[in-house]
């Protein structure tokens, strides 16, 4: 069956053909319209995805905390088109304003889903999308994970409303994760409460490079209430985008060793996450954060995204740990901002340290007090 499909649709890879479905099309005379509203969170990777191939496939498996306070809300409406065209018909508003650059990116994404007959019905409707983030646009926080996962959920709700094909929640979130991945790789992990993984992991049944998988069931309760304070070192635009960063991994002399290391780190982390050992967790989190930035420094051309205050904070965190033996650790995204990771039970102890020592190093004293979250919400 698969071979036959590939024969008839040679442009499709085996990966995409999983969700290739030319039958998802409205019959002539359809009159359905609808309004859908989802909120979906951002995530912070503990084992990092850095390097990809093919159509948004990861070079190594990754795992992240799903966040709570940093999210995107997306209102999505669809009405039948007077005349169905080949093109996507979309009005896109970001925080109330028409946004041409974002709109273009989304049209490209939706056009590919329609053209490859993953969601062929999309060209039969006029779409209006209103999107807004809970965090400031210029806080140096990537919004692609929350925005692409929110959009993917809206698309799956639309499919379910029109065709009733995604009634099973496991399948609903898996397809949403698959679609989110095509929009922005790490977005596919945002679909699940507490933690999401992405990529084939030996110790996790059902895990795949094609979509993210839920982890909450096997992760120790101490991690379900973990804190993640985002310390804003710089709000500025990054000098090298994540997209370019992934690409530079192709010429990085340490790439293969890195992919192996990430696989090993994740293998160890699965047992640590089950056991609830917060110190062992923190050691891997920091190793992963610094490795990510070491990969940037060893790319050709090399580049640096950390700022002097990122390093100053790292030193203070490590000193605090030495002085108090408290499990306060950090991770970094592809940028200068620090994510402070600690269990809820030490929040009272850590708060005065953050106030006195770390906030003065933040741009305008800004930070976002976030924590592990409960996943997307449909309104
Ligand atoms: O999903 P992208 O293409 O924005 O890449 C994300 C890369 C990191 O945030 C640095 C790591 C990760 O796994 O989220």
XYZ file of C-alpha atoms and ligand atoms in Angstrom:
393
model
C 0.000 0.000 0.000
C 2.758 2.395 1.002
C 4.775 1.580 -2.118
C 1.740 2.127 -4.274
C 1.161 5.535 -2.757
C 4.776 6.458 -3.224
C 4.542 5.362 -6.814
C 1.542 7.562 -7.478
C 2.834 10.485 -5.443
C 6.565 10.398 -6.046
C 7.016 13.878 -4.531
C 6.045 12.531 -1.120
C 8.622 11.059 1.175
C 7.726 8.015 3.286
C 7.549 10.395 6.237
C 4.874 12.647 4.818
C 2.841 9.857 3.264
C 1.717 8.864 6.779
C -0.689 11.804 6.776
C -1.245 12.045 3.043
C -5.019 11.952 2.537
C -6.577 13.294 -0.693
C -10.024 12.385 0.690
C -9.933 15.284 3.166
C -11.840 17.530 0.758
C -15.329 19.003 0.989
C -17.960 17.838 -1.504
C -19.429 20.536 -3.795
C -22.063 22.741 -2.149
C -20.520 22.579 1.343
C -21.590 25.373 3.651
C -19.661 24.811 6.859
C -17.964 27.568 8.759
C -16.454 27.620 12.224
C -14.520 29.448 14.952
C -11.762 27.684 16.861
C -9.728 28.999 19.791
C -6.617 27.341 21.268
C -3.941 28.397 23.723
C -0.631 26.582 23.457
C 2.556 26.968 25.501
C 6.208 27.484 24.727
C 8.747 24.897 25.874
C 12.360 24.800 27.054
C 14.529 21.902 25.936
C 16.643 20.056 28.516
C 18.309 17.804 25.922
C 18.581 20.061 22.888
C 17.609 19.568 19.266
C 20.347 21.224 17.216
C 20.846 19.981 13.673
C 18.229 18.695 11.257
C 17.836 16.959 7.909
C 15.193 16.234 5.294
C 11.847 17.791 5.995
C 12.349 19.110 9.516
C 13.672 15.848 10.941
C 15.967 15.952 13.971
C 19.543 14.694 13.962
C 19.082 13.602 17.577
C 16.231 13.087 20.046
C 15.320 15.888 22.476
C 13.099 16.505 25.500
C 11.619 19.664 27.011
C 9.594 21.092 29.833
C 6.255 22.449 28.684
C 5.885 25.970 30.106
C 2.838 27.573 31.682
C 3.078 31.384 31.610
C 4.623 31.745 28.127
C 1.960 30.827 25.575
C 0.246 31.875 22.329
C -3.503 32.260 21.961
C -4.865 31.681 18.481
C -8.382 32.372 17.246
C -9.009 30.725 13.928
C -12.110 31.043 11.774
C -13.001 29.512 8.431
C -15.772 30.265 5.944
C -16.411 28.644 2.536
C -14.814 30.454 -0.380
C -16.932 31.816 -3.202
C -14.577 30.280 -5.697
C -12.050 27.703 -4.638
C -8.563 28.536 -5.818
C -5.238 26.780 -5.641
C -3.912 29.389 -3.237
C -4.442 29.790 0.491
C -6.791 32.685 1.321
C -5.772 34.158 4.690
C -6.133 37.286 6.825
C -3.610 37.199 9.640
C -3.462 39.522 12.658
C -0.792 39.511 15.334
C -1.866 41.249 18.536
C -4.609 43.035 16.633
C -2.446 44.280 13.746
C -2.186 42.911 10.210
C 1.308 41.399 10.030
C 2.592 40.805 6.493
C 5.851 39.019 7.396
C 4.179 36.478 9.731
C 1.273 36.076 7.283
C 3.671 35.168 4.492
C 5.316 32.467 6.606
C 1.940 30.981 7.550
C 0.643 31.062 3.953
C 3.751 29.164 2.889
C 3.212 26.564 5.620
C -0.515 26.130 4.874
C 0.105 26.025 1.114
C 2.526 23.134 1.565
C -0.004 21.231 3.720
C -2.677 21.736 1.049
C -0.441 21.012 -1.940
C 0.952 17.818 -0.416
C -2.606 16.711 0.399
C -2.001 16.505 4.116
C -4.834 19.025 4.627
C -6.165 19.478 1.059
C -9.394 21.150 2.282
C -7.516 24.291 3.323
C -7.844 25.925 -0.100
C -11.645 25.502 0.018
C -12.044 28.095 2.786
C -11.145 31.650 3.580
C -9.210 31.670 6.859
C -8.856 34.429 9.458
C -6.289 34.056 12.235
C -5.819 36.293 15.290
C -2.748 35.409 17.294
C -1.318 36.945 20.494
C 1.448 36.004 22.923
C 1.321 36.156 26.714
C 4.921 37.409 26.735
C 6.262 40.613 25.179
C 7.176 40.239 21.514
C 10.601 41.793 22.046
C 11.617 39.858 25.172
C 14.082 37.692 23.268
C 11.836 34.653 23.766
C 11.208 32.491 20.719
C 7.493 32.302 19.980
C 7.650 29.750 17.173
C 6.988 26.756 19.477
C 3.863 28.236 21.059
C 2.523 29.858 17.881
C 3.065 26.874 15.567
C 1.636 24.406 18.088
C -1.440 26.632 18.614
C -1.935 26.854 14.845
C -1.497 23.094 14.405
C -4.165 22.464 17.076
C -6.572 24.796 15.266
C -5.957 22.918 12.006
C -6.668 19.556 13.665
C -9.846 20.939 15.267
C -10.922 22.161 11.837
C -10.309 18.710 10.334
C -12.244 17.089 13.185
C -15.179 19.511 12.781
C -15.382 18.938 9.027
C -14.585 15.227 8.732
C -14.707 13.651 12.217
C -11.368 11.951 11.515
C -9.557 12.913 14.742
C -11.927 11.721 17.459
C -9.246 9.680 19.239
C -7.318 12.153 21.444
C -4.029 10.261 21.041
C -4.325 10.566 17.280
C -5.518 14.195 17.526
C -2.429 15.329 19.461
C -0.089 13.169 17.399
C -1.271 14.735 14.167
C -1.173 18.220 15.726
C 2.398 17.486 16.787
C 3.282 16.229 13.290
C 1.913 19.462 11.754
C 3.592 21.674 14.374
C 6.906 19.954 13.589
C 6.628 20.881 9.924
C 6.079 24.513 10.993
C 8.906 24.685 13.537
C 10.727 21.567 14.772
C 10.718 22.124 18.534
C 7.021 23.159 18.434
C 6.062 19.485 18.205
C 6.998 19.006 21.894
C 4.652 21.775 23.128
C 1.503 19.679 22.699
C 1.886 17.731 25.922
C 1.600 18.527 29.638
C 4.731 18.581 31.831
C 7.286 17.255 29.304
C 7.382 16.341 25.640
C 10.041 14.383 23.788
C 10.786 14.313 20.090
C 12.783 11.748 18.151
C 13.292 8.035 18.452
C 14.203 7.143 22.045
C 14.843 3.478 22.779
C 13.366 3.649 26.270
C 10.152 5.373 25.114
C 7.667 3.254 23.184
C 5.910 5.092 20.342
C 8.536 7.847 20.137
C 9.341 8.992 16.624
C 11.238 11.552 14.574
C 7.883 12.490 12.997
C 6.108 13.852 16.076
C 6.511 14.648 19.737
C 5.444 12.195 22.441
C 3.931 12.710 25.893
C 6.119 11.981 28.942
C 4.089 13.068 31.988
C 3.078 9.504 32.878
C 6.600 8.383 33.670
C 8.211 11.617 34.882
C 8.639 11.851 38.699
C 6.213 14.256 40.453
C 9.056 16.577 41.563
C 9.437 17.670 37.928
C 5.715 18.342 37.461
C 5.992 21.480 39.600
C 9.509 22.574 38.604
C 10.181 26.287 38.232
C 11.654 27.870 35.123
C 12.359 31.581 35.637
C 13.369 33.222 32.374
C 15.999 35.861 33.099
C 16.039 38.402 30.277
C 19.705 39.238 29.658
C 18.944 40.872 26.318
C 15.724 41.559 24.452
C 17.530 42.235 21.194
C 17.187 40.239 17.988
C 19.672 37.350 17.760
C 22.594 37.862 15.383
C 22.210 34.317 13.992
C 18.761 32.719 13.701
C 18.017 29.156 14.855
C 17.380 28.269 11.238
C 20.898 29.328 10.262
C 22.263 27.623 13.396
C 20.755 24.259 12.445
C 22.216 24.643 8.977
C 25.697 25.386 10.313
C 25.676 22.041 12.129
C 26.070 20.387 8.702
C 29.654 21.647 8.488
C 30.468 21.388 12.191
C 33.410 18.988 12.765
C 31.914 17.865 16.103
C 28.436 17.191 14.710
C 28.474 13.391 14.784
C 29.966 13.240 18.269
C 27.299 15.712 19.381
C 24.401 13.661 17.992
C 25.760 10.594 19.802
C 26.239 12.583 23.023
C 22.657 13.900 22.921
C 21.332 10.360 22.434
C 23.379 9.161 25.438
C 22.351 12.151 27.568
C 18.705 11.511 26.831
C 19.081 7.826 27.582
C 20.487 8.700 31.032
C 17.990 11.495 31.571
C 15.007 9.174 31.115
C 16.118 7.170 34.190
C 16.878 10.375 36.123
C 13.466 11.833 35.315
C 11.850 8.630 36.570
C 13.891 8.591 39.786
C 13.397 12.276 40.669
C 17.139 12.932 41.201
C 17.161 16.722 40.804
C 20.969 17.078 41.053
C 21.643 14.524 38.321
C 18.960 16.273 36.261
C 20.643 19.656 36.703
C 24.068 18.305 35.718
C 22.693 17.119 32.379
C 20.700 20.328 31.866
C 23.820 22.493 32.245
C 25.977 20.182 30.140
C 23.390 20.405 27.358
C 23.097 24.192 27.604
C 26.831 24.790 27.422
C 27.263 22.185 24.672
C 24.648 23.981 22.561
C 26.634 27.205 22.811
C 29.946 25.390 22.284
C 28.491 24.106 18.996
C 27.775 27.686 17.971
C 31.330 28.695 18.861
C 32.720 25.807 16.800
C 30.598 26.391 13.700
C 32.132 27.826 10.558
C 31.868 30.818 10.878
C 31.849 30.679 14.675
C 29.439 32.851 16.613
C 28.471 33.727 20.184
C 24.963 34.310 21.469
C 25.790 34.557 25.172
C 26.424 38.016 26.613
C 28.759 39.004 29.476
C 25.790 38.992 31.849
C 24.847 35.432 30.800
C 28.268 34.310 32.045
C 28.084 36.484 35.166
C 24.789 34.817 36.075
C 26.150 31.327 35.429
C 29.018 32.014 37.845
C 26.639 33.308 40.503
C 24.351 30.287 40.152
C 27.254 27.884 40.483
C 28.598 29.741 43.518
C 25.149 29.710 45.117
C 24.993 25.962 44.588
C 28.405 25.496 46.141
C 27.475 27.630 49.153
C 24.018 26.179 49.799
C 23.990 22.708 48.197
C 20.540 23.652 46.846
C 19.525 22.197 43.441
C 19.473 25.462 41.493
C 20.540 24.935 37.871
C 20.260 26.753 34.564
C 19.690 26.076 30.929
C 19.978 28.284 27.857
C 18.025 28.488 24.659
C 19.677 29.625 21.416
C 20.143 33.096 22.894
C 21.614 35.003 25.855
C 18.699 34.564 28.304
C 19.024 32.138 31.206
C 16.336 29.722 32.316
C 16.640 29.057 36.042
C 15.556 25.513 36.905
C 14.655 24.462 40.454
C 12.113 22.382 42.384
C 9.109 24.220 43.854
C 10.117 23.280 47.401
C 13.194 25.555 47.346
C 11.393 28.538 45.750
C 11.262 30.448 49.048
C 14.972 29.916 49.633
C 15.982 30.924 46.102
C 13.777 34.031 45.760
C 15.978 36.465 47.769
C 19.069 35.284 45.846
C 17.358 35.909 42.502
C 16.201 39.355 43.628
C 19.551 40.450 45.023
C 22.052 38.788 42.686
C 20.442 37.932 39.361
C 17.790 40.545 38.584
C 20.358 43.398 38.604
C 22.039 41.569 35.684
C 18.797 41.413 33.660
C 17.943 44.000 31.013
C 15.750 46.537 32.811
C 15.571 44.048 35.711
C 13.129 41.944 33.661
C 12.318 38.273 34.121
C 9.374 35.941 33.594
C 8.501 33.663 36.528
C 7.450 30.547 34.673
C 7.059 26.907 35.650
C 6.224 23.519 34.222
C 2.769 23.647 32.710
C -0.315 21.636 31.992
C -0.276 21.860 28.185
C -2.571 23.383 25.573
C -6.126 24.535 26.326
C -9.115 24.693 23.971
C -11.709 27.397 24.647
O 12.594 24.558 16.593
P 13.693 25.469 16.200
O 14.081 25.304 14.776
O 13.404 26.893 16.583
O 15.009 25.050 17.040
C 15.055 25.060 18.437
C 16.410 24.822 18.920
C 16.611 24.992 20.403
O 15.612 25.795 20.987
C 17.960 25.654 20.638
C 16.674 23.646 21.123
C 15.373 22.922 21.288
O 15.425 21.677 21.292
O 14.313 23.553 21.478
